[in-house]
Tab-separated table of C-alpha atoms in Angstrom:
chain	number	residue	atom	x	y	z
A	605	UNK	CA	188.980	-21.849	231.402
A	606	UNK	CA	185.331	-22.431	231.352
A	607	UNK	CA	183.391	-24.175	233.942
A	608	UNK	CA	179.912	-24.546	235.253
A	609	UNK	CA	179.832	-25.923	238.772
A	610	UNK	CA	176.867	-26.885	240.577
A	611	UNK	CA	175.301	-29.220	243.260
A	612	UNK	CA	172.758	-30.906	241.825
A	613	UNK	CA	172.634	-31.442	237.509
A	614	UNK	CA	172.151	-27.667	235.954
A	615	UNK	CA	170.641	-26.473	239.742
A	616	UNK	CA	167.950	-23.691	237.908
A	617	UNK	CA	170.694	-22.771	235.016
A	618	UNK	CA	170.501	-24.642	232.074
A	619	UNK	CA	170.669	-21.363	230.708
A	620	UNK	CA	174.214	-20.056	231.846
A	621	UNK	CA	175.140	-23.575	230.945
A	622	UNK	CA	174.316	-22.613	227.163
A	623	UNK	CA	175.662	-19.591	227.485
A	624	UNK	CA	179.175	-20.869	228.331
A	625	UNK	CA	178.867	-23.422	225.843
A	626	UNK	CA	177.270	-21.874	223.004
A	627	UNK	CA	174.803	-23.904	220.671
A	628	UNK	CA	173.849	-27.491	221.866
A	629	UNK	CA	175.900	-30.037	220.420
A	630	UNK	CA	177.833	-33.549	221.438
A	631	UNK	CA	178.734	-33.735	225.073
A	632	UNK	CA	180.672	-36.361	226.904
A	633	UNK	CA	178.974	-37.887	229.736
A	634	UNK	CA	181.356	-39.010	232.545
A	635	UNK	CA	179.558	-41.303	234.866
A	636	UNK	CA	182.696	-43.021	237.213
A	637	UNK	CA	181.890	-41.498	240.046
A	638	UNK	CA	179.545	-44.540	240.225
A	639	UNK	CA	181.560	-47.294	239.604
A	640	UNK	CA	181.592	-48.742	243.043
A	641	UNK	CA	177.595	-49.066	242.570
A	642	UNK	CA	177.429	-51.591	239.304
A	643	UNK	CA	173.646	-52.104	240.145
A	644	UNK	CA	173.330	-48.418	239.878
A	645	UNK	CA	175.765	-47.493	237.045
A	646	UNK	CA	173.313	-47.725	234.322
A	647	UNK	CA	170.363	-46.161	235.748
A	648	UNK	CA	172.270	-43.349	236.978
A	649	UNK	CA	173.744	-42.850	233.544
A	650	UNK	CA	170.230	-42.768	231.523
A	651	UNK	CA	169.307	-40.395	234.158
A	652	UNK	CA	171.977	-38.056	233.281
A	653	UNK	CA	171.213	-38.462	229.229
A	654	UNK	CA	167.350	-37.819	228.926
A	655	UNK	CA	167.367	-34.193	230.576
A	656	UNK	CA	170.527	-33.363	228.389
A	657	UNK	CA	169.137	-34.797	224.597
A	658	UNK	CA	165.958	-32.659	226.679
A	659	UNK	CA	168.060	-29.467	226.060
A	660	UNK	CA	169.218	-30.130	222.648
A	661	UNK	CA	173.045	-31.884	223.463
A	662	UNK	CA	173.623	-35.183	221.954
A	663	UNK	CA	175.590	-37.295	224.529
A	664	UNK	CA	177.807	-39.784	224.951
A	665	UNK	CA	179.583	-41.998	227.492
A	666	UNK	CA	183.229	-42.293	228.224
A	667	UNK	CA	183.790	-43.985	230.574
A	668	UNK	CA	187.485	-43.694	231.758
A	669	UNK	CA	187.763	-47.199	232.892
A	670	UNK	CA	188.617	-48.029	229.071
A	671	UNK	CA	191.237	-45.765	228.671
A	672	UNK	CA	193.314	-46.727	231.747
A	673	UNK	CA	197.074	-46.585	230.341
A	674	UNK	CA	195.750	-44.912	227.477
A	675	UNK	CA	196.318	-41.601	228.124
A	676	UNK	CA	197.262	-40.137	224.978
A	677	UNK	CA	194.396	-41.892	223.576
A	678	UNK	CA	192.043	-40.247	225.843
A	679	UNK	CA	193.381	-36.472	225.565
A	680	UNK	CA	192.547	-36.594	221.896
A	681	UNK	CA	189.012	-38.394	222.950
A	682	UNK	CA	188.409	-35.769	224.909
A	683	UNK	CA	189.258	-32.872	222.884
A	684	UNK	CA	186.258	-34.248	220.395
A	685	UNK	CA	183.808	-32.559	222.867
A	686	UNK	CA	183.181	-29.022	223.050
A	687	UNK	CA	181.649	-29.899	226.631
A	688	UNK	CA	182.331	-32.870	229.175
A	689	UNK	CA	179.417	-33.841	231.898
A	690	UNK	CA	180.648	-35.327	235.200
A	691	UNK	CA	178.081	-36.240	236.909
A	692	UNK	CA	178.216	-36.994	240.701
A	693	UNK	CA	178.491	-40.182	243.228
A	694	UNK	CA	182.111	-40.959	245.157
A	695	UNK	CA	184.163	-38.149	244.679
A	696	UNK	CA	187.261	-40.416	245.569
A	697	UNK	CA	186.088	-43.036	243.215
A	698	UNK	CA	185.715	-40.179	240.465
A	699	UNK	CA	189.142	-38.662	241.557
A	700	UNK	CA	191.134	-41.955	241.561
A	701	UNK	CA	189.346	-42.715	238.176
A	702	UNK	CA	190.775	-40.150	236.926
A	703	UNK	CA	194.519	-40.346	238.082
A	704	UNK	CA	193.902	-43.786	236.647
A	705	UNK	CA	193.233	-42.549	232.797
A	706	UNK	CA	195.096	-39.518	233.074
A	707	UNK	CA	192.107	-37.828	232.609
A	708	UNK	CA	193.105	-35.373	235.459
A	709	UNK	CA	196.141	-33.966	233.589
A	710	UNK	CA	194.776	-34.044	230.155
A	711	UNK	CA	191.625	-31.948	231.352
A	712	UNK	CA	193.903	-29.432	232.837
A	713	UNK	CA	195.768	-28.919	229.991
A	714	UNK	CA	192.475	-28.634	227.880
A	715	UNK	CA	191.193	-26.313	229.910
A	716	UNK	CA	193.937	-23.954	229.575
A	717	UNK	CA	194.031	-24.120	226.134
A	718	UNK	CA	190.132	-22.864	225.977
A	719	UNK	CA	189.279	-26.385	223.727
A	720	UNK	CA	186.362	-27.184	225.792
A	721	UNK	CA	183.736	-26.296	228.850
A	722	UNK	CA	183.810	-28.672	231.933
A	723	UNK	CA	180.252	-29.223	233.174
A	724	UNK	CA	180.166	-31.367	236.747
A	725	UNK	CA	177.925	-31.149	239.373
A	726	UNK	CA	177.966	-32.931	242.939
A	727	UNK	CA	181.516	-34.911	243.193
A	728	UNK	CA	181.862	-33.726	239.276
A	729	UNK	CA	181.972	-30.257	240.837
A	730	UNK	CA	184.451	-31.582	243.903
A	731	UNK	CA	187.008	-33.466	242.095
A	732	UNK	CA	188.498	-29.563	240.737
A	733	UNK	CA	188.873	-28.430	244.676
A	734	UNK	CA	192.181	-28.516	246.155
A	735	UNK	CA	191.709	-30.944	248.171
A	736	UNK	CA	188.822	-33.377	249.395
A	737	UNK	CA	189.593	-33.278	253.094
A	738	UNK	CA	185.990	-33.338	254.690
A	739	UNK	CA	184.182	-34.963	252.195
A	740	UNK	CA	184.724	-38.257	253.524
A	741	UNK	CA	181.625	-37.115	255.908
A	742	UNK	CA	179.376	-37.612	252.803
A	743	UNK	CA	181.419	-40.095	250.411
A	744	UNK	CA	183.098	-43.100	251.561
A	745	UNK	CA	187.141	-43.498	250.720
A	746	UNK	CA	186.534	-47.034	251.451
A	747	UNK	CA	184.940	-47.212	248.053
A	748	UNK	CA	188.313	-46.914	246.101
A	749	UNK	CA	190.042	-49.604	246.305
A	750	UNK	CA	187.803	-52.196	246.146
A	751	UNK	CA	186.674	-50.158	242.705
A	752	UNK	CA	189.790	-48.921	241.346
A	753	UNK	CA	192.492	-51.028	242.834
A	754	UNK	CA	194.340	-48.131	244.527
A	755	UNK	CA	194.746	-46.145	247.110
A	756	UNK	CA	192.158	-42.888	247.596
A	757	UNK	CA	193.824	-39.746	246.824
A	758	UNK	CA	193.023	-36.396	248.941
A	759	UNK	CA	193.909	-34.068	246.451
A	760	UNK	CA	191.890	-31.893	244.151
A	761	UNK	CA	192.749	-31.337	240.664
A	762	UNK	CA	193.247	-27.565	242.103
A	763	UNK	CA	191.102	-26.243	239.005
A	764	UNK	CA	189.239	-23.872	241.349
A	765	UNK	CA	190.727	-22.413	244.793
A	766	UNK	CA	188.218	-23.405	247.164
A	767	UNK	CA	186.490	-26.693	248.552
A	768	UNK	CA	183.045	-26.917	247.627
A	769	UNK	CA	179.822	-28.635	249.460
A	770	UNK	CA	177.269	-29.870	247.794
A	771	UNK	CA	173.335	-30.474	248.480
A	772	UNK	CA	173.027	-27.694	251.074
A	773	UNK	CA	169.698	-28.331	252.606
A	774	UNK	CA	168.993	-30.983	250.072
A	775	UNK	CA	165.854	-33.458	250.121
A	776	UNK	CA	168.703	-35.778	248.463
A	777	UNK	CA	170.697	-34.969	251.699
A	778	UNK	CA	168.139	-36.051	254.433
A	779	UNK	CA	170.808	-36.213	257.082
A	780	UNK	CA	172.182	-32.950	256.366
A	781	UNK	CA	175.577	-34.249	255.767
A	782	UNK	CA	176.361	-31.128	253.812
A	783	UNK	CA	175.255	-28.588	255.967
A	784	UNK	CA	177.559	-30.083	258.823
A	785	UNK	CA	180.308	-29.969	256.570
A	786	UNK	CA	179.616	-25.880	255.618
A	787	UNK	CA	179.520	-25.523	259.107
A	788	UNK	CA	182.747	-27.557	260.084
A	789	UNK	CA	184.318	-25.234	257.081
A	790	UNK	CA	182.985	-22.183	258.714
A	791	UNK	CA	184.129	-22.666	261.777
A	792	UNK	CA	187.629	-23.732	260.820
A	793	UNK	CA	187.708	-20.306	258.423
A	794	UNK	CA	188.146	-22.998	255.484
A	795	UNK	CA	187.362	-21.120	251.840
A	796	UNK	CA	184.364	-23.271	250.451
A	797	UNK	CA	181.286	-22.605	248.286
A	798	UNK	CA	178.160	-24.063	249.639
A	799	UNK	CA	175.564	-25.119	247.473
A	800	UNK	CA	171.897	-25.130	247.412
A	801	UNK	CA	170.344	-27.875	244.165
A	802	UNK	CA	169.567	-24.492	242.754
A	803	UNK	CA	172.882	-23.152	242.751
A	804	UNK	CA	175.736	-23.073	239.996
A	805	UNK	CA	178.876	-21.302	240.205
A	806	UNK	CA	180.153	-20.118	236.287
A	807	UNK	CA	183.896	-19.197	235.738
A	808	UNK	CA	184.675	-17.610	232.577
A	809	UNK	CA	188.186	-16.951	232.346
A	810	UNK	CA	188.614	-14.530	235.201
A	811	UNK	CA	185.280	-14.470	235.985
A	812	UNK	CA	183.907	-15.980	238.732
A	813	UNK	CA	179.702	-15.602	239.721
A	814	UNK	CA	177.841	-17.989	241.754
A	815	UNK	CA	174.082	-18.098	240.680
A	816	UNK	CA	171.506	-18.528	243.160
């Protein structure tokens, strides 16, 4: 299992990024953790695709909304890509988006066969936590049904083993919504990585680093 983790896009490692991935090439862009912003959604998404043709990649968007009840469809979409970008916005949104396509168990099982790298940064990085209880201080549940027409799920795809929180003293994070949450974690003794915009945490099979 490869991943590259991170707060905010590749933090200040673009370069362990290509290392995990090996030569640039095409990369699916996953943008739904911005569907309950349609004013947004495209703006966000160009944002995400100029710094990555920047690097050399050649993306391209799935967007999992077309592929709900589709899953079969979407596991051999997916396994086209040597790396998938999940980009951040409403973790719940993202996470219900997924149970949606069946994006979260078709990722899993790619992932353990080795047939791709998972890039996601922000509520990209979130959604593989075990859970997303304290989040809801930064990203609003309320999102997902009006969005999705479910429920919002609290559970992680369980990828990784800890929670993770984002934007640690973050211009992006004015209120210092994620420091409060490290803090709540910390005093609770909950298992968490907190993240600077310069940070990226890289798992290579058994490896785990966090770069600072």
């Amino acid at each position: 299992m490869r991943l590259f983790l991170s707060s905010y896009r590749f933090g200040n490692h673009q370069d362990r990024l290509a290392a995990l991935v090996g030569a640039p090439g095409r990369v699916a862009v996953i943008p739904n953790a911005c569907d309950a912003w349609p004013t947004a959604w495209s703006s966000a998404v160009i944002s995400d695709l100029v710094p990555l043709r920047k690097l050399g990649y050649t993306p391209e968007v799935l967007d999992l909304r077309d592929y709900v009840g589709r899953a079969t469809e979407l596991e051999r979409r997916l396994a086209e890509f040597p790396l998938l970008w999940v980009r951040g916005g409403n973790t719940f949104v993202l996470r219900a988006q997924f149970a949606r396509s069946g994006a979260d168990l078709a990722l899993t099982r790619l992932l353990a066969a080795d047939a791709l790298v998972y890039a996601g940064y922000s509520a990209g990085a979130c959604l593989l936590t075990p859970d997303l209880h304290g989040l809801e201080s930064m990203d609003d549940p309320a999102e997902v049904e009006p969005t999705c027409g479910v429920e919002p799920r609290w559970d992680g795809l369980g990828l990784v083993d800890r929670r993770i929180v984002p934007h640690i003293d973050s211009p992006t994070d004015p209120e210092g919504l994620g420091n409060r949450l490290a803090a709540e974690y910390r005093a609770t003794g909950t298992p968490h990585w907190a993240l600077t915009d310069a940070e990226a945490i890289i798992i290579d099979n058994n490896h785990i680093e966090l770069f600072r």
